[in-house]
Amino acid sequence: TGSTRPQRILRAVQKNSTRGSPCSVVNAIDDYCKHKEWAMNVGDEKGIIVDDVVLELKPITVLELGTYCAYSTVRIANLLPPEAKLITLEFNAESAAIAREIITWAGLEEKIQLIIGASGDWIPRLKEEFGIETFDLVFLDHWKDRYLPDTKLLEKCGLLKPGAVLLADNVICPGTPDYLDYVRNSPRYKSKFYRSHLEYTQEEDGLEHSVFLGMAGRGAE
Ligand SMILES: CCCNc1ncnc2c1ncn2[C@@H]1O[C@H](/C=C/CNC(=O)c2cc(-c3ccc(F)cc3)cc(O)c2O)[C@@H](O)[C@H]1O
Ligand SMILES: [Mg+2]
């Protein structure tokens, strides 16, 4: 019974980064996944785009769907204002355990709430159980066929306010065609595509940045 990829990523973090330094944790994961073993982190190239969106938006409440090894969790939380909070949902208990270790190693446990469970079960409970009004930023990076249903669920639960941003990874590779079609054609969103590459490769990929305009869409126009 060998180790799992998340366990090897955690070991690389503990070996090659400094406790309490989110930047060094992000760099250690990127180095490991570039030179030793590919893993499905948003990565350094797309990560710079994520950084720019976060620094521009200055979100106070952030939701991440699909924690995996907490690479993007740490990368985003590191750039948040002091009073901001990030909730991240991960339904695989093994991944969540590794993610929690990496979040703690980075020293970000105060800013990040990791919930073990499925987005479909938890999104309807966030207002009640975590006192969340609405999210300023949602980062979608979980199963690609769940982006659209979870977006509709977020709308239904009133968790998006006008101006909220949905930032979706992998809209080209592996691809999220139904989600792209929705956010690009719905009057409820102003969407734009940030062309990039699949993490640690030369393959085409990119992020979709969609601003929620409200349930009434653009109104009379
Ligand atoms: C009930 C399922 C939906 N709800 C969910 N709720 C909470 N966590 C969920 C989740 N779905 C999936 N997850 C978790 O997110 C993670 C899944 C992410 C899926 N991501 C990908 O498939 C992916 C895949 C690639 C990829 C690209 C090219 C290639 F050749 C091979 C892989 C690149 C990426 O950047 C990716 O993000 C896991 O940790 C999983 O346990
Ligand atoms: Mg991804």
Short mmCIF file of C-alpha atoms and ligand atoms in Angstrom, two decimals:
data_model
loop_
_atom_site.label_atom_id
_atom_site.label_comp_id
_atom_site.label_asym_id
_atom_site.label_seq_id
_atom_site.Cartn_x
_atom_site.Cartn_y
_atom_site.Cartn_z
CA THR A 1 0.00 0.00 0.00
CA GLY A 2 1.98 2.90 -1.35
CA SER A 3 1.30 6.57 -0.77
CA THR A 4 -1.34 8.57 -2.60
CA ARG A 5 -0.60 11.62 -4.78
CA PRO A 6 -2.04 14.01 -2.18
CA GLN A 7 0.17 12.38 0.50
CA ARG A 8 3.23 12.88 -1.73
CA ILE A 9 2.24 16.51 -2.29
CA LEU A 10 1.95 17.06 1.48
CA ARG A 11 5.39 15.51 1.99
CA ALA A 12 6.86 17.81 -0.68
CA VAL A 13 5.29 20.80 1.10
CA GLN A 14 6.70 19.76 4.50
CA LYS A 15 10.14 19.11 2.95
CA ASN A 16 10.41 22.15 0.64
CA SER A 17 8.44 24.99 2.21
CA THR A 18 8.47 27.10 5.38
CA ARG A 19 5.71 26.74 7.96
CA GLY A 20 3.54 29.86 7.97
CA SER A 21 4.62 30.99 4.51
CA PRO A 22 1.77 30.50 2.00
CA CYS A 23 3.97 31.64 -0.89
CA SER A 24 6.56 28.96 -0.17
CA VAL A 25 3.78 26.33 0.09
CA VAL A 26 2.41 27.36 -3.34
CA ASN A 27 5.94 27.31 -4.81
CA ALA A 28 6.72 23.90 -3.30
CA ILE A 29 3.58 22.36 -4.82
CA ASP A 30 4.25 23.94 -8.22
CA ASP A 31 7.88 22.72 -8.19
CA TYR A 32 6.81 19.20 -7.22
CA CYS A 33 4.04 19.03 -9.84
CA LYS A 34 6.23 20.57 -12.57
CA HIS A 35 9.28 18.36 -12.04
CA LYS A 36 8.14 15.22 -10.22
CA GLU A 37 4.44 14.42 -10.66
CA TRP A 38 1.60 16.28 -12.43
CA ALA A 39 -1.44 17.08 -10.28
CA MET A 40 -4.70 18.95 -10.93
CA ASN A 41 -3.83 22.20 -9.14
CA VAL A 42 -4.81 25.41 -10.91
CA GLY A 43 -1.04 25.92 -11.11
CA ASP A 44 1.29 28.88 -11.51
CA GLU A 45 0.23 30.20 -14.94
CA LYS A 46 -3.53 30.24 -14.31
CA GLY A 47 -2.71 31.04 -10.67
CA ILE A 48 -1.43 34.48 -11.66
CA ILE A 49 -4.82 35.21 -13.27
CA VAL A 50 -6.57 34.03 -10.09
CA ASP A 51 -4.30 36.30 -8.04
CA ASP A 52 -5.16 39.33 -10.21
CA VAL A 53 -8.92 38.67 -9.93
CA VAL A 54 -8.67 38.36 -6.11
CA LEU A 55 -6.51 41.49 -5.73
CA GLU A 56 -8.88 43.50 -7.94
CA LEU A 57 -12.10 42.23 -6.33
CA LYS A 58 -10.90 42.25 -2.66
CA PRO A 59 -13.60 39.69 -1.75
CA ILE A 60 -14.69 39.38 1.90
CA THR A 61 -16.52 36.06 1.45
CA VAL A 62 -15.14 33.38 -0.89
CA LEU A 63 -16.49 29.92 -1.73
CA GLU A 64 -14.29 27.27 -3.37
CA LEU A 65 -15.83 24.11 -4.83
CA GLY A 66 -13.30 21.26 -4.85
CA THR A 67 -10.42 21.73 -2.42
CA TYR A 68 -8.27 18.77 -3.55
CA CYS A 69 -4.86 19.54 -1.94
CA ALA A 70 -5.74 23.16 -1.07
CA TYR A 71 -3.31 24.69 -3.59
CA SER A 72 -5.83 27.29 -4.79
CA THR A 73 -7.30 27.54 -1.28
CA VAL A 74 -3.93 28.69 0.10
CA ARG A 75 -3.14 30.81 -2.97
CA ILE A 76 -6.45 32.71 -2.71
CA ALA A 77 -6.63 32.96 1.10
CA ASN A 78 -3.12 34.42 1.20
CA LEU A 79 -4.33 37.44 -0.82
CA LEU A 80 -7.56 38.13 1.10
CA PRO A 81 -8.12 41.19 3.32
CA PRO A 82 -7.72 40.50 7.09
CA GLU A 83 -11.43 40.13 7.89
CA ALA A 84 -12.17 37.96 4.84
CA LYS A 85 -13.18 34.27 5.05
CA LEU A 86 -12.88 31.43 2.56
CA ILE A 87 -15.15 28.37 2.72
CA THR A 88 -13.94 25.36 0.72
CA LEU A 89 -15.96 22.19 0.05
CA GLU A 90 -14.29 18.81 -0.48
CA PHE A 91 -16.20 15.54 -0.43
CA ASN A 92 -13.26 13.12 -0.50
CA ALA A 93 -12.19 12.57 3.10
CA GLU A 94 -8.61 11.57 2.20
CA SER A 95 -8.10 14.70 0.09
CA ALA A 96 -9.71 16.82 2.78
CA ALA A 97 -7.35 15.44 5.44
CA ILE A 98 -4.30 16.33 3.32
CA ALA A 99 -5.79 19.73 2.48
CA ARG A 100 -6.30 20.47 6.17
CA GLU A 101 -2.66 19.63 6.90
CA ILE A 102 -1.48 21.92 4.09
CA ILE A 103 -3.78 24.76 5.21
CA THR A 104 -2.44 24.43 8.79
CA TRP A 105 1.17 24.22 7.57
CA ALA A 106 0.58 27.47 5.62
CA GLY A 107 -0.78 29.09 8.79
CA LEU A 108 -4.12 29.98 7.18
CA GLU A 109 -6.50 27.96 9.35
CA GLU A 110 -8.09 31.17 10.73
CA LYS A 111 -9.08 32.37 7.26
CA ILE A 112 -10.20 29.06 5.80
CA GLN A 113 -13.18 26.88 6.71
CA LEU A 114 -12.78 23.42 5.13
CA ILE A 115 -16.04 21.48 4.98
CA ILE A 116 -16.00 17.76 4.16
CA GLY A 117 -19.06 17.11 2.03
CA ALA A 118 -20.67 17.46 -1.38
CA SER A 119 -21.43 20.90 -2.79
CA GLY A 120 -25.01 19.89 -3.60
CA ASP A 121 -25.67 19.00 0.03
CA TRP A 122 -23.84 21.92 1.60
CA ILE A 123 -24.61 24.95 -0.61
CA PRO A 124 -28.23 25.04 0.67
CA ARG A 125 -26.96 24.98 4.28
CA LEU A 126 -24.29 27.71 4.15
CA LYS A 127 -26.56 30.66 5.04
CA GLU A 128 -28.06 28.84 8.03
CA GLU A 129 -24.97 27.08 9.36
CA PHE A 130 -22.24 29.63 8.61
CA GLY A 131 -24.14 32.91 8.72
CA ILE A 132 -23.20 33.62 5.10
CA GLU A 133 -25.32 36.29 3.39
CA THR A 134 -23.78 36.13 -0.09
CA PHE A 135 -20.42 35.26 -1.64
CA ASP A 136 -18.29 37.91 -3.37
CA LEU A 137 -16.26 35.28 -5.20
CA VAL A 138 -16.87 31.62 -6.07
CA PHE A 139 -13.97 29.54 -7.45
CA LEU A 140 -15.25 26.46 -9.32
CA ASP A 141 -12.72 23.65 -9.67
CA HIS A 142 -14.60 20.45 -8.81
CA TRP A 143 -16.17 17.85 -11.15
CA LYS A 144 -16.69 19.71 -14.42
CA ASP A 145 -20.25 18.46 -14.96
CA ARG A 146 -21.20 19.98 -11.59
CA TYR A 147 -20.30 23.59 -12.41
CA LEU A 148 -23.69 24.36 -13.98
CA PRO A 149 -25.99 22.62 -11.49
CA ASP A 150 -24.08 24.16 -8.58
CA THR A 151 -24.24 27.63 -10.15
CA LYS A 152 -28.01 27.30 -10.49
CA LEU A 153 -28.17 26.10 -6.89
CA LEU A 154 -26.17 29.14 -5.72
CA GLU A 155 -28.67 31.38 -7.59
CA LYS A 156 -31.64 29.53 -6.10
CA CYS A 157 -30.24 29.82 -2.56
CA GLY A 158 -29.72 33.58 -2.98
CA LEU A 159 -26.00 33.24 -2.31
CA LEU A 160 -24.94 35.56 -5.15
CA LYS A 161 -25.43 39.32 -5.07
CA PRO A 162 -25.07 41.57 -8.13
CA GLY A 163 -21.34 42.05 -8.67
CA ALA A 164 -20.42 38.62 -7.35
CA VAL A 165 -17.79 36.86 -9.48
CA LEU A 166 -17.77 33.21 -10.56
CA LEU A 167 -14.23 32.17 -11.56
CA ALA A 168 -14.19 28.75 -13.22
CA ASP A 169 -11.11 26.62 -13.89
CA ASN A 170 -10.74 24.23 -16.85
CA VAL A 171 -13.39 25.66 -19.12
CA ILE A 172 -11.34 24.39 -22.12
CA CYS A 173 -9.55 21.36 -20.67
CA PRO A 174 -11.19 19.11 -19.54
CA GLY A 175 -13.94 21.59 -20.52
CA THR A 176 -17.30 22.65 -19.13
CA PRO A 177 -19.45 23.21 -22.25
CA ASP A 178 -22.87 23.42 -20.61
CA TYR A 179 -21.59 25.85 -17.95
CA LEU A 180 -19.88 28.06 -20.57
CA ASP A 181 -23.01 28.14 -22.70
CA TYR A 182 -25.05 29.20 -19.68
CA VAL A 183 -22.87 32.01 -18.30
CA ARG A 184 -22.10 33.35 -21.80
CA ASN A 185 -25.74 33.47 -22.91
CA SER A 186 -27.69 34.17 -19.74
CA PRO A 187 -28.75 37.80 -19.10
CA ARG A 188 -27.78 37.11 -15.47
CA TYR A 189 -24.04 37.17 -16.22
CA LYS A 190 -21.37 39.29 -17.90
CA SER A 191 -18.77 36.70 -18.83
CA LYS A 192 -15.21 36.88 -20.15
CA PHE A 193 -12.60 34.24 -20.95
CA TYR A 194 -8.98 34.37 -19.75
CA ARG A 195 -6.95 32.24 -22.15
CA SER A 196 -4.12 30.27 -20.53
CA HIS A 197 -2.72 26.72 -20.40
CA LEU A 198 -3.49 23.56 -18.51
CA GLU A 199 -1.39 23.52 -15.35
CA TYR A 200 2.25 22.48 -15.90
CA THR A 201 1.64 21.79 -19.63
CA GLN A 202 1.40 23.55 -23.01
CA GLU A 203 -2.19 22.38 -23.53
CA GLU A 204 -4.82 25.06 -24.13
CA ASP A 205 -7.00 25.91 -21.14
CA GLY A 206 -8.40 29.00 -19.47
CA LEU A 207 -10.57 30.54 -16.80
CA GLU A 208 -14.06 31.96 -17.28
CA HIS A 209 -14.78 35.11 -15.25
CA SER A 210 -18.52 35.73 -14.88
CA VAL A 211 -20.06 38.67 -13.01
CA PHE A 212 -23.52 37.98 -11.63
CA LEU A 213 -25.91 40.80 -12.65
CA GLY A 214 -28.93 39.76 -10.58
CA MET A 215 -31.80 37.37 -11.20
CA ALA A 216 -33.67 39.87 -13.36
CA GLY A 217 -30.74 39.86 -15.77
CA ARG A 218 -29.89 43.22 -17.35
CA GLY A 219 -33.51 44.40 -17.06
CA ALA A 220 -35.05 46.36 -19.96
CA GLU A 221 -32.41 47.14 -22.57
C1 LIG B 1 -20.99 15.44 -5.85
C2 LIG B 1 -19.90 15.91 -6.78
C3 LIG B 1 -19.87 17.41 -6.90
N1 LIG B 1 -19.63 18.04 -5.63
C4 LIG B 1 -18.42 18.10 -5.03
N2 LIG B 1 -18.38 18.60 -3.78
C5 LIG B 1 -17.19 18.68 -3.12
N3 LIG B 1 -16.01 18.25 -3.63
C6 LIG B 1 -16.04 17.75 -4.87
C7 LIG B 1 -17.22 17.66 -5.64
N4 LIG B 1 -16.91 17.14 -6.85
C8 LIG B 1 -15.58 16.91 -6.85
N5 LIG B 1 -15.05 17.27 -5.66
C9 LIG B 1 -13.64 17.20 -5.27
O1 LIG B 1 -12.96 18.17 -6.07
C10 LIG B 1 -11.80 17.56 -6.66
C11 LIG B 1 -12.08 17.27 -8.09
C12 LIG B 1 -11.66 18.08 -9.05
C13 LIG B 1 -11.94 17.76 -10.48
N6 LIG B 1 -10.93 18.41 -11.29
C14 LIG B 1 -10.58 17.84 -12.44
O2 LIG B 1 -11.11 16.81 -12.85
C15 LIG B 1 -9.48 18.46 -13.20
C16 LIG B 1 -8.90 17.71 -14.23
C17 LIG B 1 -7.85 18.22 -14.97
C18 LIG B 1 -7.28 17.42 -16.05
C19 LIG B 1 -6.96 18.00 -17.28
C20 LIG B 1 -6.41 17.23 -18.31
C21 LIG B 1 -6.16 15.88 -18.10
F1 LIG B 1 -5.62 15.12 -19.07
C22 LIG B 1 -6.47 15.30 -16.87
C23 LIG B 1 -7.02 16.06 -15.85
C24 LIG B 1 -7.33 19.50 -14.68
C25 LIG B 1 -7.91 20.24 -13.64
O3 LIG B 1 -7.44 21.49 -13.32
C26 LIG B 1 -8.98 19.76 -12.91
O4 LIG B 1 -9.53 20.54 -11.93
C27 LIG B 1 -11.56 16.28 -5.89
O5 LIG B 1 -10.80 16.55 -4.74
C28 LIG B 1 -12.99 15.86 -5.54
O6 LIG B 1 -13.04 15.03 -4.40
MG MG B 2 -8.82 22.57 -12.15
#
